[in-house]
PDB file of C-alpha atoms in Angstrom:
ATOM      1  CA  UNK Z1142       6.615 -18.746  30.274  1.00 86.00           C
ATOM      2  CA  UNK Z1143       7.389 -20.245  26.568  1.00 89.00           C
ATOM      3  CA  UNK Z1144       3.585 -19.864  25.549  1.00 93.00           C
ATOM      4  CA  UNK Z1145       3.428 -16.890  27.118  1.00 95.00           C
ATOM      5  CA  UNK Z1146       6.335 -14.590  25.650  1.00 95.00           C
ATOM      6  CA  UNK Z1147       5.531 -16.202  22.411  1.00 95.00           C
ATOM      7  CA  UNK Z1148       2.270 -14.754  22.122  1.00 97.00           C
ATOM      8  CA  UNK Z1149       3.650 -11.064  23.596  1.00 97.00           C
ATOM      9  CA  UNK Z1150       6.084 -11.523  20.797  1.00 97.00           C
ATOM     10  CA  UNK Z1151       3.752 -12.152  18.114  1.00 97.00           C
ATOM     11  CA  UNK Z1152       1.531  -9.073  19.495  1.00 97.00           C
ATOM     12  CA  UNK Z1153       4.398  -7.032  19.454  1.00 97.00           C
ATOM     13  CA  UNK Z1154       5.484  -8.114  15.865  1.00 97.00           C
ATOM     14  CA  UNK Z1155       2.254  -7.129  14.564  1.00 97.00           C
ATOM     15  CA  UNK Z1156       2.350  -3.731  17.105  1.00 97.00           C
ATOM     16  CA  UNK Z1157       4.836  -2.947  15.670  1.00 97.00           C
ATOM     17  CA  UNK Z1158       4.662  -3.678  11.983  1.00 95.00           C
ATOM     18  CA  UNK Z1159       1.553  -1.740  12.211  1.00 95.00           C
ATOM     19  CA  UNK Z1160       3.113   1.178  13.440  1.00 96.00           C
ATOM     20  CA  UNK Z1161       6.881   1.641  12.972  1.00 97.00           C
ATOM     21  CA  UNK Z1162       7.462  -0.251  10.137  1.00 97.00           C
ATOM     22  CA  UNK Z1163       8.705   1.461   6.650  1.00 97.00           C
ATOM     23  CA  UNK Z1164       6.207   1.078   4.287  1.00 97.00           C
ATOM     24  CA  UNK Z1165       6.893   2.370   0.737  1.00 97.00           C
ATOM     25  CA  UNK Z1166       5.188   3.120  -2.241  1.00 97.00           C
ATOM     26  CA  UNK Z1167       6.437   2.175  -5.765  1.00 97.00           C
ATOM     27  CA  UNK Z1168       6.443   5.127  -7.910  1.00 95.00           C
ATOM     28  CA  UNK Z1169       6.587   2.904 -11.300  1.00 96.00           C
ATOM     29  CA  UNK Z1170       3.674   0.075 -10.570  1.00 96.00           C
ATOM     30  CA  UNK Z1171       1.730   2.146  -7.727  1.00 94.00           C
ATOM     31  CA  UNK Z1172       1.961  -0.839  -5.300  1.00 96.00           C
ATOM     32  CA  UNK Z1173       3.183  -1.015  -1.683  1.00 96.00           C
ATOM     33  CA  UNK Z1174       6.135  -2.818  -0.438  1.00 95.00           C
ATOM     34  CA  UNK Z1175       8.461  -3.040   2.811  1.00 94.00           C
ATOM     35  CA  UNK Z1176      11.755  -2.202   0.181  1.00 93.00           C
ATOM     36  CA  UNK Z1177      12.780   1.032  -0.512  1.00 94.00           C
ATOM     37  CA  UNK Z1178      13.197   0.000  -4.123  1.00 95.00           C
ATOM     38  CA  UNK Z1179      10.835  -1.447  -6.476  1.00 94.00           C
ATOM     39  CA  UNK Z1180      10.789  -2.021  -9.845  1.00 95.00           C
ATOM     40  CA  UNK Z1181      14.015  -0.194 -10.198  1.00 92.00           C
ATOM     41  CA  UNK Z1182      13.795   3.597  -8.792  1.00 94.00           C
ATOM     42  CA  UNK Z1183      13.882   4.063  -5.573  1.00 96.00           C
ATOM     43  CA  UNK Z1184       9.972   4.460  -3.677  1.00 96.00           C
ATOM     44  CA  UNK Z1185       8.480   6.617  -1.752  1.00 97.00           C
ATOM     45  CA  UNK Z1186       8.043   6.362   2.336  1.00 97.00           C
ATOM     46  CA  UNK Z1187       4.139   6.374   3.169  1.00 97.00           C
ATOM     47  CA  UNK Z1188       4.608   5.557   7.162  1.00 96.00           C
ATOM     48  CA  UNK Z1189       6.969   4.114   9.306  1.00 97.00           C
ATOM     49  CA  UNK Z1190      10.295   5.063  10.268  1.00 97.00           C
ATOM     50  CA  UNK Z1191      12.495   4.608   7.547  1.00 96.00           C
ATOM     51  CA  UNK Z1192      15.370   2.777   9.507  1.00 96.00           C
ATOM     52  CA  UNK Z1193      12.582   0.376  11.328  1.00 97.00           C
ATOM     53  CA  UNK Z1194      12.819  -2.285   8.625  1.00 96.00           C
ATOM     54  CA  UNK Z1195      10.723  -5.918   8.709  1.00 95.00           C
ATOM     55  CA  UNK Z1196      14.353  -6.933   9.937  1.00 96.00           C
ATOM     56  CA  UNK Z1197      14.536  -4.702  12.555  1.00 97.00           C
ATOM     57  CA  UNK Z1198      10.847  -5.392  13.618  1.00 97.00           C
ATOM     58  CA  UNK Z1199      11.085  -9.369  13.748  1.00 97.00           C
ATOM     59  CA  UNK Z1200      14.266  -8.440  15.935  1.00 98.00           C
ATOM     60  CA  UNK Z1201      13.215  -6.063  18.162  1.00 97.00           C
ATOM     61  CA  UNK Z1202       9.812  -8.626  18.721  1.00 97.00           C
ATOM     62  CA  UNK Z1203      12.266 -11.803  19.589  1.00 97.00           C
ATOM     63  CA  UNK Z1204      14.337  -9.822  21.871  1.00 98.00           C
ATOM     64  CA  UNK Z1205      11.422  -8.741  23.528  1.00 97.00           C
ATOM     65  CA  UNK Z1206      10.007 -11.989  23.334  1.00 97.00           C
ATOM     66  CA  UNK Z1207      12.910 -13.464  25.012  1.00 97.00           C
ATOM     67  CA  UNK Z1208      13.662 -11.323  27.962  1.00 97.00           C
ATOM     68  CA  UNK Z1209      10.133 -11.122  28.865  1.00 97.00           C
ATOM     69  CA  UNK Z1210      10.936 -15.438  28.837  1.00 96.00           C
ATOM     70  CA  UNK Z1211      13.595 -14.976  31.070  1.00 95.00           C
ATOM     71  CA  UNK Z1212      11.910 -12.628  33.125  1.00 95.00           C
ATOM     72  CA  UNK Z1213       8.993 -15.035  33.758  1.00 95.00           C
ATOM     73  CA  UNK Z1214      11.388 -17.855  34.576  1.00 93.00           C
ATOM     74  CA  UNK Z1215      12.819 -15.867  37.001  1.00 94.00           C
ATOM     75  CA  UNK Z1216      10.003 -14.785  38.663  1.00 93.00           C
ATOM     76  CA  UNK Z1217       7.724 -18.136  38.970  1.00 91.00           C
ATOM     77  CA  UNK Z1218      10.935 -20.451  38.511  1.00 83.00           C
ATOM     78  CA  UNK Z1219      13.097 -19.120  40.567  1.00 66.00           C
TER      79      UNK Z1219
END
């Protein structure tokens, strides 16, 4: 079940990093970033959901993570 949820975790970090995930643009240096501010001003939002920080992500991934542990325990454990 530990192996398991891991991996789904992992996937679903990366899911949703892919997909969610702020990603800015600095407006001084031209480089992207996961913070809103770089190099002083503040940058601009190129994808992502601007309140779905690499914070949130990594969260919502070990929750997930964990009740789909739990879940499995339950099920084949018993």
């Amino acid at each position: 079940a530990a192996t398991v949820a891991g991996l789904a975790g992992a996937f679903a970090d990366s899911v949703l990093g892919a997909t969610v995930q702020a990603m800015y643009r600095c407006r001084v240096c031209g480089s992207e970033t996961e913070r809103a501010a770089h190099c002083g001003p503040p940058a601009e939002l190129v994808r992502g959901l601007r309140m779905m920080t690499n914070d949130l992500v990594n969260l919502c991934a070990s929750v997930f993570a964990g009740l789909l542990a739990t879940g499995l325990g339950l099920w084949f454990g018993g």
